[in-house]
Amino acid sequence: MRPARLRLLTASAVLAAAFLGPAAAPGTALADTPAPTASSGSDGEPPAPTEAGTSFRTATAVRPGQQATAQASTGDYLYWQFPADTGDRATVRATVELPDTSARSAAATWRIDVYDGLRRRQACRYGSDRATLPAGAPSVQLTCHLRTVRGWAEPWSNDPLPGAYYVRVTAVDLGASDSGLPFRAALDVSLDDAGSAADTDGRLAAPLVQGSAATVEPEDGWSSGWWSARWLWTAAGAALAALAGIWGYTLTRGGGRPAGVPGPAPGHRP
């Protein structure tokens, strides 16, 4: 009787575990299920800004390669800022769209200005940084190709230096009746590397980044300034000079005594 009763109790325990196991151990079931994680986007980069600042201190930060947008009223000042490091050649493009063309009574001139970290206006190498929008035209595009950013420059030279750069878009020569009309602006910044031709020996102690609502910095950080491709050119030039000296020595020292010339007599002392 005892073995039969033991087998019966064992079978009952197995059936109870089979039916009550999932309900009796909720912690185990939840532990086996992976917890959902928040997604940070396909590329992990922050989204492009959809607004702009109204002054230098409130300028909105935009990363090179993004397209920033903003909506404002005609007559407002829109400010953005982006980082530019040594050897970068920045190209700034802005597109202004006015949806209601029938409400405008006259043509308006739009302008894009770029300032460095010291808030000095930087001249464009080429591009249309000032354009007139006719009364019936829906949009206008402004472009400014900046000079190459230098690692160091004299204070009087006004050369572009590494740091934050501010972009301002606004309408000038605007009629009084056209002020306050809504418009939409889009801005994109691209950076090209100028190469070793733009390298200099000096460097700044720190990039020109003044205090503002947003802080800009390149993705890989600011360059240290002590390393440049000029070190490679210097090393290559030294190696070529050494090889040229060895080659010239082999040409001038000759191949020894010419054939047919007798050697010194025995016991002769030169």
Tab-separated table of C-alpha atoms in Angstrom:
chain	number	residue	atom	x	y	z
A	1	MET	CA	0.000	0.000	0.000
A	2	ARG	CA	2.837	2.459	0.788
A	3	PRO	CA	4.495	2.289	-2.661
A	4	ALA	CA	1.130	2.717	-4.410
A	5	ARG	CA	0.252	5.687	-2.218
A	6	LEU	CA	3.665	7.235	-2.923
A	7	ARG	CA	3.165	6.881	-6.656
A	8	LEU	CA	-0.268	8.494	-6.379
A	9	LEU	CA	1.083	11.486	-4.449
A	10	THR	CA	3.907	11.924	-6.943
A	11	ALA	CA	1.507	11.937	-9.906
A	12	SER	CA	-0.743	14.486	-8.162
A	13	ALA	CA	2.202	16.785	-7.516
A	14	VAL	CA	3.279	16.605	-11.160
A	15	LEU	CA	-0.217	17.486	-12.394
A	16	ALA	CA	-0.509	20.381	-9.926
A	17	ALA	CA	2.843	21.757	-11.041
A	18	ALA	CA	1.810	21.479	-14.686
A	19	PHE	CA	-1.457	23.429	-14.195
A	20	LEU	CA	-0.418	25.872	-11.488
A	21	GLY	CA	3.231	26.430	-12.430
A	22	PRO	CA	2.789	29.535	-14.667
A	23	ALA	CA	0.399	31.175	-12.190
A	24	ALA	CA	2.380	30.213	-9.126
A	25	ALA	CA	5.679	31.664	-10.419
A	26	PRO	CA	4.908	34.997	-12.073
A	27	GLY	CA	8.361	36.344	-11.299
A	28	THR	CA	9.986	33.634	-13.352
A	29	ALA	CA	7.676	34.251	-16.311
A	30	LEU	CA	8.351	37.979	-16.250
A	31	ALA	CA	12.070	37.453	-15.948
A	32	ASP	CA	12.073	35.337	-19.107
A	33	THR	CA	10.321	38.092	-21.085
A	34	PRO	CA	12.717	40.819	-22.307
A	35	ALA	CA	11.807	44.288	-21.106
A	36	PRO	CA	11.066	46.894	-23.798
A	37	THR	CA	13.787	49.475	-24.356
A	38	ALA	CA	13.412	53.028	-25.547
A	39	SER	CA	14.596	53.645	-29.095
A	40	SER	CA	16.963	56.540	-29.731
A	41	GLY	CA	16.427	56.666	-33.489
A	42	SER	CA	17.979	54.898	-36.429
A	43	ASP	CA	21.256	56.843	-36.357
A	44	GLY	CA	21.283	57.945	-32.708
A	45	GLU	CA	21.745	61.626	-33.609
A	46	PRO	CA	19.553	64.382	-32.170
A	47	PRO	CA	16.807	65.669	-34.477
A	48	ALA	CA	17.300	68.804	-36.519
A	49	PRO	CA	16.127	71.999	-34.760
A	50	THR	CA	12.766	73.445	-35.773
A	51	GLU	CA	13.231	76.916	-34.306
A	52	ALA	CA	15.823	79.687	-34.304
A	53	GLY	CA	17.079	82.177	-31.759
A	54	THR	CA	16.500	85.907	-31.833
A	55	SER	CA	19.996	87.063	-30.757
A	56	PHE	CA	23.569	85.862	-30.452
A	57	ARG	CA	23.010	84.559	-26.937
A	58	THR	CA	19.896	82.591	-27.887
A	59	ALA	CA	21.218	81.246	-31.205
A	60	THR	CA	20.052	77.689	-31.877
A	61	ALA	CA	22.807	75.096	-32.339
A	62	VAL	CA	22.757	73.168	-35.609
A	63	ARG	CA	25.105	70.352	-36.583
A	64	PRO	CA	26.769	70.335	-40.013
A	65	GLY	CA	24.756	68.129	-42.332
A	66	GLN	CA	21.411	68.862	-40.666
A	67	GLN	CA	18.670	71.052	-42.086
A	68	ALA	CA	17.326	73.447	-39.488
A	69	THR	CA	13.937	75.065	-40.012
A	70	ALA	CA	12.073	77.921	-38.350
A	71	GLN	CA	8.890	79.934	-38.779
A	72	ALA	CA	8.781	83.647	-38.041
A	73	SER	CA	7.401	86.965	-39.212
A	74	THR	CA	8.982	89.204	-41.799
A	75	GLY	CA	11.241	91.656	-40.032
A	76	ASP	CA	12.398	89.210	-37.347
A	77	TYR	CA	16.031	88.169	-36.918
A	78	LEU	CA	16.812	84.438	-36.973
A	79	TYR	CA	20.043	83.195	-35.396
A	80	TRP	CA	21.753	79.792	-35.594
A	81	GLN	CA	25.248	78.672	-34.600
A	82	PHE	CA	27.516	75.821	-35.713
A	83	PRO	CA	31.109	74.699	-34.924
A	84	ALA	CA	33.987	75.061	-37.386
A	85	ASP	CA	37.484	73.748	-36.664
A	86	THR	CA	40.916	74.362	-38.142
A	87	GLY	CA	41.068	73.553	-41.851
A	88	ASP	CA	37.289	73.622	-42.395
A	89	ARG	CA	35.664	75.447	-45.277
A	90	ALA	CA	32.064	76.130	-44.354
A	91	THR	CA	29.221	76.632	-46.802
A	92	VAL	CA	26.001	78.102	-45.412
A	93	ARG	CA	22.769	77.919	-47.415
A	94	ALA	CA	19.458	79.446	-46.406
A	95	THR	CA	16.102	79.202	-48.169
A	96	VAL	CA	13.289	81.637	-47.339
A	97	GLU	CA	9.729	80.755	-48.354
A	98	LEU	CA	6.753	83.110	-48.144
A	99	PRO	CA	3.523	81.153	-48.561
A	100	ASP	CA	1.194	84.127	-49.099
A	101	THR	CA	2.628	85.940	-52.104
A	102	SER	CA	-0.544	87.968	-52.766
A	103	ALA	CA	-0.249	89.795	-49.415
A	104	ARG	CA	3.087	91.395	-50.336
A	105	SER	CA	2.990	94.788	-51.943
A	106	ALA	CA	6.634	95.223	-53.002
A	107	ALA	CA	9.913	93.417	-53.414
A	108	ALA	CA	12.083	92.708	-50.351
A	109	THR	CA	15.789	92.082	-49.991
A	110	TRP	CA	16.927	89.192	-47.801
A	111	ARG	CA	20.391	88.857	-46.365
A	112	ILE	CA	22.492	86.188	-44.644
A	113	ASP	CA	25.375	87.187	-42.352
A	114	VAL	CA	27.964	84.918	-40.734
A	115	TYR	CA	29.922	85.931	-37.609
A	116	ASP	CA	32.786	84.162	-35.863
A	117	GLY	CA	33.188	83.497	-32.143
A	118	LEU	CA	34.313	87.106	-31.579
A	119	ARG	CA	31.171	88.249	-33.404
A	120	ARG	CA	33.169	89.658	-36.275
A	121	ARG	CA	31.328	89.492	-39.569
A	122	GLN	CA	33.102	87.165	-41.968
A	123	ALA	CA	33.111	88.010	-45.652
A	124	CYS	CA	32.038	85.339	-48.122
A	125	ARG	CA	34.555	84.113	-50.664
A	126	TYR	CA	31.745	83.818	-53.170
A	127	GLY	CA	28.006	83.203	-53.198
A	128	SER	CA	24.804	85.205	-53.108
A	129	ASP	CA	24.534	86.345	-49.493
A	130	ARG	CA	22.099	89.096	-50.479
A	131	ALA	CA	19.165	88.616	-52.848
A	132	THR	CA	16.009	90.499	-53.755
A	133	LEU	CA	12.706	88.646	-53.681
A	134	PRO	CA	10.155	90.023	-56.157
A	135	ALA	CA	6.607	90.639	-54.992
A	136	GLY	CA	5.210	87.542	-56.701
A	137	ALA	CA	8.095	85.128	-56.048
A	138	PRO	CA	7.473	82.461	-53.378
A	139	SER	CA	11.059	81.792	-52.246
A	140	VAL	CA	14.655	82.936	-52.401
A	141	GLN	CA	17.950	81.129	-51.693
A	142	LEU	CA	21.022	82.635	-50.054
A	143	THR	CA	24.504	81.078	-50.097
A	144	CYS	CA	27.750	82.031	-48.374
A	145	HIS	CA	31.040	80.181	-48.902
A	146	LEU	CA	33.375	81.126	-46.062
A	147	ARG	CA	37.148	81.253	-46.073
A	148	THR	CA	39.246	78.449	-44.624
A	149	VAL	CA	39.368	78.410	-40.826
A	150	ARG	CA	42.927	78.972	-39.618
A	151	GLY	CA	44.458	77.623	-36.446
A	152	TRP	CA	46.083	80.949	-35.591
A	153	ALA	CA	46.131	84.478	-37.012
A	154	GLU	CA	47.170	88.017	-36.153
A	155	PRO	CA	44.553	90.098	-34.348
A	156	TRP	CA	44.435	92.653	-37.170
A	157	SER	CA	43.945	90.091	-39.959
A	158	ASN	CA	40.259	89.282	-39.256
A	159	ASP	CA	40.893	85.706	-40.438
A	160	PRO	CA	38.303	83.071	-39.454
A	161	LEU	CA	39.436	81.163	-36.361
A	162	PRO	CA	38.182	77.874	-34.856
A	163	GLY	CA	35.117	78.120	-32.663
A	164	ALA	CA	31.415	78.893	-32.915
A	165	TYR	CA	30.004	80.620	-35.989
A	166	TYR	CA	26.714	82.497	-35.941
A	167	VAL	CA	24.319	82.745	-38.879
A	168	ARG	CA	21.755	85.522	-39.094
A	169	VAL	CA	18.953	85.620	-41.650
A	170	THR	CA	16.714	88.657	-41.954
A	171	ALA	CA	14.906	90.890	-44.447
A	172	VAL	CA	16.320	94.308	-45.306
A	173	ASP	CA	14.834	97.101	-47.435
A	174	LEU	CA	11.396	95.932	-46.365
A	175	GLY	CA	8.248	97.943	-46.938
A	176	ALA	CA	6.236	99.004	-43.908
A	177	SER	CA	3.084	97.279	-45.178
A	178	ASP	CA	4.922	93.969	-45.665
A	179	SER	CA	6.297	93.788	-42.131
A	180	GLY	CA	4.877	90.975	-40.008
A	181	LEU	CA	3.997	88.576	-42.824
A	182	PRO	CA	4.753	84.927	-41.973
A	183	PHE	CA	7.637	83.115	-43.628
A	184	ARG	CA	9.528	79.833	-43.281
A	185	ALA	CA	13.334	79.555	-43.308
A	186	ALA	CA	15.505	76.476	-43.821
A	187	LEU	CA	19.247	76.411	-43.096
A	188	ASP	CA	21.897	73.789	-43.809
A	189	VAL	CA	25.648	73.929	-43.173
A	190	SER	CA	28.322	71.788	-44.832
A	191	LEU	CA	32.026	71.571	-43.974
A	192	ASP	CA	34.850	70.611	-46.350
A	193	ASP	CA	38.432	69.857	-45.335
A	194	ALA	CA	40.952	72.186	-46.967
A	195	GLY	CA	43.815	69.714	-46.456
A	196	SER	CA	47.391	70.308	-45.373
A	197	ALA	CA	47.717	73.463	-47.494
A	198	ALA	CA	45.849	75.384	-44.780
A	199	ASP	CA	47.997	74.165	-41.861
A	200	THR	CA	49.808	76.743	-39.757
A	201	ASP	CA	52.429	76.536	-37.021
A	202	GLY	CA	50.507	78.479	-34.369
A	203	ARG	CA	47.317	77.583	-32.556
A	204	LEU	CA	44.817	79.176	-30.217
A	205	ALA	CA	44.801	78.368	-26.523
A	206	ALA	CA	41.060	77.599	-26.763
A	207	PRO	CA	38.378	77.768	-29.470
A	208	LEU	CA	36.367	80.983	-29.687
A	209	VAL	CA	33.118	79.872	-28.058
A	210	GLN	CA	31.325	82.539	-26.056
A	211	GLY	CA	28.639	81.868	-23.511
A	212	SER	CA	25.204	81.284	-25.017
A	213	ALA	CA	22.111	79.207	-24.500
A	214	ALA	CA	23.611	76.306	-26.489
A	215	THR	CA	27.184	75.024	-26.707
A	216	VAL	CA	28.555	73.799	-30.019
A	217	GLU	CA	31.454	71.402	-30.552
A	218	PRO	CA	32.541	69.118	-33.425
A	219	GLU	CA	31.596	65.459	-33.205
A	220	ASP	CA	35.213	64.335	-32.685
A	221	GLY	CA	36.143	67.308	-30.477
A	222	TRP	CA	38.349	70.296	-31.190
A	223	SER	CA	41.732	69.666	-32.782
A	224	SER	CA	44.750	69.992	-30.491
A	225	GLY	CA	46.710	72.117	-32.974
A	226	TRP	CA	50.152	70.547	-32.476
A	227	TRP	CA	49.768	67.838	-35.147
A	228	SER	CA	49.395	68.583	-38.838
A	229	ALA	CA	50.389	67.062	-42.166
A	230	ARG	CA	53.361	69.421	-42.278
A	231	TRP	CA	55.165	67.013	-39.941
A	232	LEU	CA	54.872	64.304	-42.613
A	233	TRP	CA	56.143	66.638	-45.322
A	234	THR	CA	59.087	67.656	-43.125
A	235	ALA	CA	60.010	64.032	-42.391
A	236	ALA	CA	59.683	63.084	-46.064
A	237	GLY	CA	61.886	66.018	-47.093
A	238	ALA	CA	64.562	65.064	-44.566
A	239	ALA	CA	64.555	61.461	-45.788
A	240	LEU	CA	64.864	62.542	-49.434
A	241	ALA	CA	67.722	64.911	-48.561
A	242	ALA	CA	69.599	62.088	-46.802
A	243	LEU	CA	69.116	59.753	-49.774
A	244	ALA	CA	70.285	62.467	-52.165
A	245	GLY	CA	73.434	63.002	-50.080
A	246	ILE	CA	74.243	59.273	-50.098
A	247	TRP	CA	73.648	59.058	-53.845
A	248	GLY	CA	75.883	62.084	-54.513
A	249	TYR	CA	78.644	60.598	-52.384
A	250	THR	CA	78.574	57.338	-54.332
A	251	LEU	CA	78.912	59.288	-57.588
A	252	THR	CA	81.855	61.426	-56.509
A	253	ARG	CA	84.002	58.909	-54.619
A	254	GLY	CA	84.560	56.752	-57.711
A	255	GLY	CA	85.014	52.984	-58.021
A	256	GLY	CA	88.593	52.688	-56.728
A	257	ARG	CA	91.904	52.443	-58.693
A	258	PRO	CA	91.398	52.372	-62.480
A	259	ALA	CA	92.298	49.194	-64.311
A	260	GLY	CA	95.892	49.034	-65.657
A	261	VAL	CA	97.373	51.445	-63.126
A	262	PRO	CA	100.133	49.728	-61.128
A	263	GLY	CA	99.975	49.847	-57.389
A	264	PRO	CA	102.641	51.343	-55.137
A	265	ALA	CA	106.055	49.696	-55.028
A	266	PRO	CA	106.778	47.350	-52.133
A	267	GLY	CA	108.153	49.214	-49.161
A	268	HIS	CA	106.993	52.554	-50.538
A	269	ARG	CA	105.586	54.856	-47.932
A	270	PRO	CA	103.159	57.486	-49.116
